[in-house]
Short mmCIF file of C-alpha atoms in Angstrom, two decimals:
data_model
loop_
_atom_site.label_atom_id
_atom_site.label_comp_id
_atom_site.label_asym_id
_atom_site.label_seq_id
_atom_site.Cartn_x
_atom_site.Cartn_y
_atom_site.Cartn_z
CA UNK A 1 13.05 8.56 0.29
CA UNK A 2 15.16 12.10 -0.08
CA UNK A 3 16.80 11.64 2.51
CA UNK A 4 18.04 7.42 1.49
CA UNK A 5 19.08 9.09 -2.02
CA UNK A 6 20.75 11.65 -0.13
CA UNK A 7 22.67 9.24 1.90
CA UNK A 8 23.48 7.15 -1.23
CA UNK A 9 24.91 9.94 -3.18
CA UNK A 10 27.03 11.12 -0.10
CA UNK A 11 28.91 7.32 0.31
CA UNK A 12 32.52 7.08 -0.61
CA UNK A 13 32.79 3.87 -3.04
CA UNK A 14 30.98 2.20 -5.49
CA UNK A 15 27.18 3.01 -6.42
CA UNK A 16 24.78 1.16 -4.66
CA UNK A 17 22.60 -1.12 -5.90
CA UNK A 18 18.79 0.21 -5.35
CA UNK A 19 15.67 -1.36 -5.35
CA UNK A 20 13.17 1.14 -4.12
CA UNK A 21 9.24 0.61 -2.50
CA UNK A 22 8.47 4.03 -1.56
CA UNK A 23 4.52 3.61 -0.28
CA UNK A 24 1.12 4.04 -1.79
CA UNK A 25 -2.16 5.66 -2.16
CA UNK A 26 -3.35 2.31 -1.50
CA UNK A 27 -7.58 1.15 -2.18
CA UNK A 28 -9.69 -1.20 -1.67
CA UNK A 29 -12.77 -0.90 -4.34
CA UNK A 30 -15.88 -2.66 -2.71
CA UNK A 31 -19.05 -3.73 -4.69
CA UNK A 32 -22.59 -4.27 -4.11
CA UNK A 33 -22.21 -8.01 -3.61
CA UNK A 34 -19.21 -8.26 -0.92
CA UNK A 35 -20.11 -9.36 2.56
CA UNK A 36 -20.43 -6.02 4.81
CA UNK A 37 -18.88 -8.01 7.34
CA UNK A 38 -16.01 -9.52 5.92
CA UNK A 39 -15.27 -5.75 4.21
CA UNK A 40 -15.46 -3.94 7.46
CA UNK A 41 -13.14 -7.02 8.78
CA UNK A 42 -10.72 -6.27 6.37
CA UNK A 43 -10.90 -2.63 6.69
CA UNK A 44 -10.35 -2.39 10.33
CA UNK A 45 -6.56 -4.92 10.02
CA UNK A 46 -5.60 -2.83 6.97
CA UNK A 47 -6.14 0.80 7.96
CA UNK A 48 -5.02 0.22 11.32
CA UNK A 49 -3.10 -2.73 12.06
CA UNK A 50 0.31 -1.27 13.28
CA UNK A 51 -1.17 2.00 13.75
CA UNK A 52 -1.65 2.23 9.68
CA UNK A 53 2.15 2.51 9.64
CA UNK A 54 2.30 -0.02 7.10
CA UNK A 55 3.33 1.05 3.28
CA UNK A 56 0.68 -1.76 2.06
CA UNK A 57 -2.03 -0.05 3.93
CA UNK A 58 -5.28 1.08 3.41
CA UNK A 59 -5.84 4.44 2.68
CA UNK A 60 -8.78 4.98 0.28
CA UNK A 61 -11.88 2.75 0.74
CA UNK A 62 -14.31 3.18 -2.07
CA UNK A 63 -17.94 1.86 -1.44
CA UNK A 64 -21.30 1.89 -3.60
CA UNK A 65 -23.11 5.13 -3.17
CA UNK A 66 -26.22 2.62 -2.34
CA UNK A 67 -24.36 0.59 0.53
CA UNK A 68 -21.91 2.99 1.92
CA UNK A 69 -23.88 4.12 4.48
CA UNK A 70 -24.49 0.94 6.23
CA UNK A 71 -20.75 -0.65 5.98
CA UNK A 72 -19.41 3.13 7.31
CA UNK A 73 -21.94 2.42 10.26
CA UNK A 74 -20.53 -0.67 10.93
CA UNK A 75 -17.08 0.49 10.59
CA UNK A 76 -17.77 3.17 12.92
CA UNK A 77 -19.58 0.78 15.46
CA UNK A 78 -16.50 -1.78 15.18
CA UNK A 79 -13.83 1.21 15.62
CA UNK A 80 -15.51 2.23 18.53
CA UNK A 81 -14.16 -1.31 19.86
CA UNK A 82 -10.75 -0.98 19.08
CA UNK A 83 -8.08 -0.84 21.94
CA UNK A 84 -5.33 2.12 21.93
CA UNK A 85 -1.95 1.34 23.96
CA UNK A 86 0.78 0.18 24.58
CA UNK A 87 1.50 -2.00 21.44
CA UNK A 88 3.45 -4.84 23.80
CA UNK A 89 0.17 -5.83 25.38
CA UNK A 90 -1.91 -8.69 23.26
CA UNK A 91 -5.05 -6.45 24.14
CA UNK A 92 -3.92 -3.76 21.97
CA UNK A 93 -5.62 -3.02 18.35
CA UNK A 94 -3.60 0.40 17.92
CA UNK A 95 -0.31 2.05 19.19
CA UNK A 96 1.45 4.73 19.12
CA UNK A 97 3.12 6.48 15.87
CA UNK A 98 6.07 6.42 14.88
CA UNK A 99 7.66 9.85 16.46
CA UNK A 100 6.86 13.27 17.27
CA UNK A 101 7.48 14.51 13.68
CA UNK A 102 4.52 12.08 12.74
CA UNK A 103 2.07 12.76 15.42
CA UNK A 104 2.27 16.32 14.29
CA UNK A 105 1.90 15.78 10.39
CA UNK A 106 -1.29 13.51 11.38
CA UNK A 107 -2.14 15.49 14.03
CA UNK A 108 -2.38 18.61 11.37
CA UNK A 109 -3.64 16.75 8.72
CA UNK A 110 -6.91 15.72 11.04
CA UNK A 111 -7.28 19.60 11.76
CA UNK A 112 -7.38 20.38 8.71
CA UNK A 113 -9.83 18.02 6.96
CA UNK A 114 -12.18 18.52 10.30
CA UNK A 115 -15.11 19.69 8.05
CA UNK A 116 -14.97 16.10 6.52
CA UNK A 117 -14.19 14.03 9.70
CA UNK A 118 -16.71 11.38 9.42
CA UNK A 119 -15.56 9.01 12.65
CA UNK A 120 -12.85 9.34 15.09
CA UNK A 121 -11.94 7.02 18.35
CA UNK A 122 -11.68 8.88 21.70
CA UNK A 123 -8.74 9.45 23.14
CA UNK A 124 -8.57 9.24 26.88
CA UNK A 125 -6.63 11.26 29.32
CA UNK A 126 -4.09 7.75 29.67
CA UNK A 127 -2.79 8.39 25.68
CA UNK A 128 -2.05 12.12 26.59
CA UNK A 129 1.58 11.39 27.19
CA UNK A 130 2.68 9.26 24.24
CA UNK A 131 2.37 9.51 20.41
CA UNK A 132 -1.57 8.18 19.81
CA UNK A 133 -3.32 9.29 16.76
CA UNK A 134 -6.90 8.58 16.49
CA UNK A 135 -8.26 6.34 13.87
CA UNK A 136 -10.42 8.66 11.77
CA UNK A 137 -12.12 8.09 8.97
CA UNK A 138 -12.55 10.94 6.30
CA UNK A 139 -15.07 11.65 3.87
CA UNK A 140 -13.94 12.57 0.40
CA UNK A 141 -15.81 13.41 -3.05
CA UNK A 142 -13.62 12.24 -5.10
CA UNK A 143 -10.67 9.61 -5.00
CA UNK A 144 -8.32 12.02 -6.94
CA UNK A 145 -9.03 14.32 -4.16
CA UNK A 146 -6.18 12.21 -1.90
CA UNK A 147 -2.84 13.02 -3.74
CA UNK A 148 -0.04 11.77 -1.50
CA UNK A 149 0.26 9.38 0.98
CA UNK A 150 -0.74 9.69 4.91
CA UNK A 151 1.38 7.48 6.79
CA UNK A 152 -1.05 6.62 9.86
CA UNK A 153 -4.34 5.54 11.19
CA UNK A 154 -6.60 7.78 9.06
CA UNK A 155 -8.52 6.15 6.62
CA UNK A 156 -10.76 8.04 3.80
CA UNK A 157 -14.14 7.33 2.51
CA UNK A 158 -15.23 7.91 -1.15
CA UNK A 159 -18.70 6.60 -2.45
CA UNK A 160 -18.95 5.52 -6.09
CA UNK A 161 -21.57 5.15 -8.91
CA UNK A 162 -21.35 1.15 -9.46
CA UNK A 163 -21.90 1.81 -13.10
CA UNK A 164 -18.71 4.60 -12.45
CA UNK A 165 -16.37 1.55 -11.48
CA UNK A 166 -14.35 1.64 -14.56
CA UNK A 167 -13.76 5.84 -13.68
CA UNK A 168 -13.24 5.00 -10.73
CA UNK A 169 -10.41 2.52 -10.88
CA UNK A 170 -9.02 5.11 -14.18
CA UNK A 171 -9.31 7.57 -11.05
CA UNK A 172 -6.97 5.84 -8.52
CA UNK A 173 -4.56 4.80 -11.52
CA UNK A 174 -4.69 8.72 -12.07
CA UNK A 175 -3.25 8.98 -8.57
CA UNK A 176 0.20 7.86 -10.25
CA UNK A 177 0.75 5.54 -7.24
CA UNK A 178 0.51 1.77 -7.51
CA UNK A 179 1.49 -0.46 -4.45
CA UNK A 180 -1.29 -2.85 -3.20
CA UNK A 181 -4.72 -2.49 -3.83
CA UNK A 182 -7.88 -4.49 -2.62
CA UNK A 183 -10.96 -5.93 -4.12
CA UNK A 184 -13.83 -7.40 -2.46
CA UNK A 185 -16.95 -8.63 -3.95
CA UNK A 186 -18.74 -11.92 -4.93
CA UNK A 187 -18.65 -11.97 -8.99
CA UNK A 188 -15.28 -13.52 -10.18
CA UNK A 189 -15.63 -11.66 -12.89
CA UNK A 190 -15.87 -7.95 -11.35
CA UNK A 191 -12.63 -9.32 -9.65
CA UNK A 192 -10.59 -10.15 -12.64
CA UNK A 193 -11.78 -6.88 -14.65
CA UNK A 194 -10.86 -4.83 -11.82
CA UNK A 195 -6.73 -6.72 -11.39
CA UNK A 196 -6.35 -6.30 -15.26
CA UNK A 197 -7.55 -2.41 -15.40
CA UNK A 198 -5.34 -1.70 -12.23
CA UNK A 199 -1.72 -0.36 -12.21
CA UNK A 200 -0.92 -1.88 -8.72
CA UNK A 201 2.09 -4.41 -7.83
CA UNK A 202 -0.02 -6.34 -5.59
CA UNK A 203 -4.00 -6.97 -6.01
CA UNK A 204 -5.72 -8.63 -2.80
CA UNK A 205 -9.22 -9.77 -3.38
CA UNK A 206 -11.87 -10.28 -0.40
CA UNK A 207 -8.64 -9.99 2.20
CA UNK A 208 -6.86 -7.49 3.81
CA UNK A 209 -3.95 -5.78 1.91
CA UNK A 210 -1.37 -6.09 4.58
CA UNK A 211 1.36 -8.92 5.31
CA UNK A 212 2.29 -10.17 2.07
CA UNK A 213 4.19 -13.35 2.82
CA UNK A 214 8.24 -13.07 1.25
CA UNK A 215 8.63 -16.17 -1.06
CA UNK A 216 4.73 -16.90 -1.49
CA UNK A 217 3.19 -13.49 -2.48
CA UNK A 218 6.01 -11.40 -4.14
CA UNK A 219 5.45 -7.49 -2.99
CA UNK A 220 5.90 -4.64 -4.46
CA UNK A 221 4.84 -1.43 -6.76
CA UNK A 222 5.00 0.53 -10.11
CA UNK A 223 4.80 4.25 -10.86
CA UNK A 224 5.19 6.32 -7.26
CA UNK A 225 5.31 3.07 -5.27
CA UNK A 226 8.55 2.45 -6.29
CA UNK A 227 11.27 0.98 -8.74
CA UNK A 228 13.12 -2.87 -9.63
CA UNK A 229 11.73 -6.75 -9.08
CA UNK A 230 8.93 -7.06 -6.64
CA UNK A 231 10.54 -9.09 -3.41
CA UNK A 232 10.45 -12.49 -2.88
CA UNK A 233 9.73 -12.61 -6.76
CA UNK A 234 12.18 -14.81 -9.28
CA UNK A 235 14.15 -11.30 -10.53
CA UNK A 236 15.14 -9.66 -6.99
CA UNK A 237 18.34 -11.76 -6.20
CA UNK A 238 19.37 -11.58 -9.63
CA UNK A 239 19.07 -8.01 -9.78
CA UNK A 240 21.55 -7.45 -6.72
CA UNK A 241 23.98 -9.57 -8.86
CA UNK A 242 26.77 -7.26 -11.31
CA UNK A 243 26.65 -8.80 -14.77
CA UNK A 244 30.05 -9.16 -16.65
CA UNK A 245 31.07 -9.68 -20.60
CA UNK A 246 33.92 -11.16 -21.93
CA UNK A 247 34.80 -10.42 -25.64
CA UNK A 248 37.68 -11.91 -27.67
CA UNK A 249 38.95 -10.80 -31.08
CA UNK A 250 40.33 -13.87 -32.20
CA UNK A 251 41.31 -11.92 -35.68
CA UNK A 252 44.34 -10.79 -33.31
CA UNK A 253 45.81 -14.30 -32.31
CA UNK A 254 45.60 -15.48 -36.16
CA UNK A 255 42.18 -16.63 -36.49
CA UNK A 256 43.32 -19.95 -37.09
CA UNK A 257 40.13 -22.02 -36.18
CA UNK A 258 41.46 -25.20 -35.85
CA UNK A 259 44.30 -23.95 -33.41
CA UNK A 260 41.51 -22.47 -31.67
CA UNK A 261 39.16 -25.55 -31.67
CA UNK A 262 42.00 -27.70 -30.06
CA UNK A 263 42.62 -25.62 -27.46
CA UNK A 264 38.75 -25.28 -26.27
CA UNK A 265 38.99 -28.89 -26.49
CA UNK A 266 42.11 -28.97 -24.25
CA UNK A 267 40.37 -27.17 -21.93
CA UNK A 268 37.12 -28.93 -21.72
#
């Protein structure tokens, strides 16, 4: 983002108009009552679908301290099938980042949270030439403990107190990001306490968080995650449009109202 308000300052001409979607801390909040399968479903496309290269995707998955330990054993099991390569074969699960200045960033980042590394996919000697980063999954104590963004397949774990939930979703508002977030569970009414408490653009419940559809499911964030209309939404054209005011003293032709009243009648 420095470097598009860089590039924007630097122009010769008028001021651009900007609408801005600059990422997320994004989470998906799980209770006791969602389908392990359908959650570990919906993990695997939004953490690493596209290499988790995706602004809308998952980076903190919060689970019930009394569940979390069979849907990360399923998660692991179910990464363990995932295919890395080359992104233009149907086969594929997970490519390649971005470029070398990513690889390194999530290369450095894994390093350094290795202590906490809960799961990570092998690598084979085949993905030593190009940029592959591992999915990993990360254990963390605390969802405030993941302040910025990590653009890539690396998905962290936080367990919960279910009777915590309202902390917890103060916790990730805390974060001062608010892009997409998910929701899964069973009780319509967990869902709908947990959309109204949140400080997110988008809210997906028991679905994955990426691939918001233009024109059906307007996208965007508040806070960190960016600035204007959501698109797709009824305000985004408009706000690409430049207003403009006419004002007329008609003191300074007379102010003769009837004069004036025939003439707006000529000209209707």
């Amino acid at each position: 983002m420095q470097l598009e308000d860089a590039q924007l300052a630097a122009r010769d001409g008028a001021l651009a108009t900007l609408i801005a979607e600059t990422g997320g801390v994004n989470a998906m909040i799980v209770d006791s009552s969602a389908l392990p399968e359908q959650v570990v479903r919906d993990t695997l496309t939004s953490a690493f679908n596209s290499a988790g290269q995706r602004c809308s995707a998952l980076r903190l998955l919060c689970l019930p301290e009394h569940t979390a330990d069979e849907i990360v054993r399923m998660l692991t099991g179910a990464m363990d099938e995932l295919v890395i390569g080359d992104p233009s074969l149907l086969a594929t699960d997970v490519g390649p980042v971005i470029d070398g200045d990513a690889h390194a960033m999530l290369t450095r980042y894994v390093a350094e949270h290795e202590r906490a590394v809960v799961h990570r996919c092998v690598l084979s000697a085949a993905h030593e030439h190009g940029l592959f980063v591992a999915p990993t999954v990360i254990a963390l104590l605390r969802a405030a403990a993941l302040t910025r963004e990590v653009f890539g397949p690396i998905l962290h774990v936080v367990r919960y107190r279910p009777d915590r939930l309202d902390a917890l979703v103060d916790e990730i508002n805390g974060l001062g990001y608010g892009l997409t977030l998910g929701v899964h569970t069973r009780i319509d009414s967990t869902a709908k306490a947990i959309a109204a408490r949140a400080r997110v653009g988008n809210v997906y419940v028991n679905r994955n968080m990426i691939g918001a559809v233009v024109g059906v499911q307007p996208f965007g964030g508040m806070g960190l995650s960016g600035t204007g209309p959501k698109a797709g939404g009824p305000h985004y054209l408009p706000r690409f449009a430049t207003e403009r005011t006419v004002t007329t003293n008609t003191a300074a032709v007379g102010g003769n109202a009837t004069l004036l009243s025939l003439d707006a009648g000529h000209e209707a």
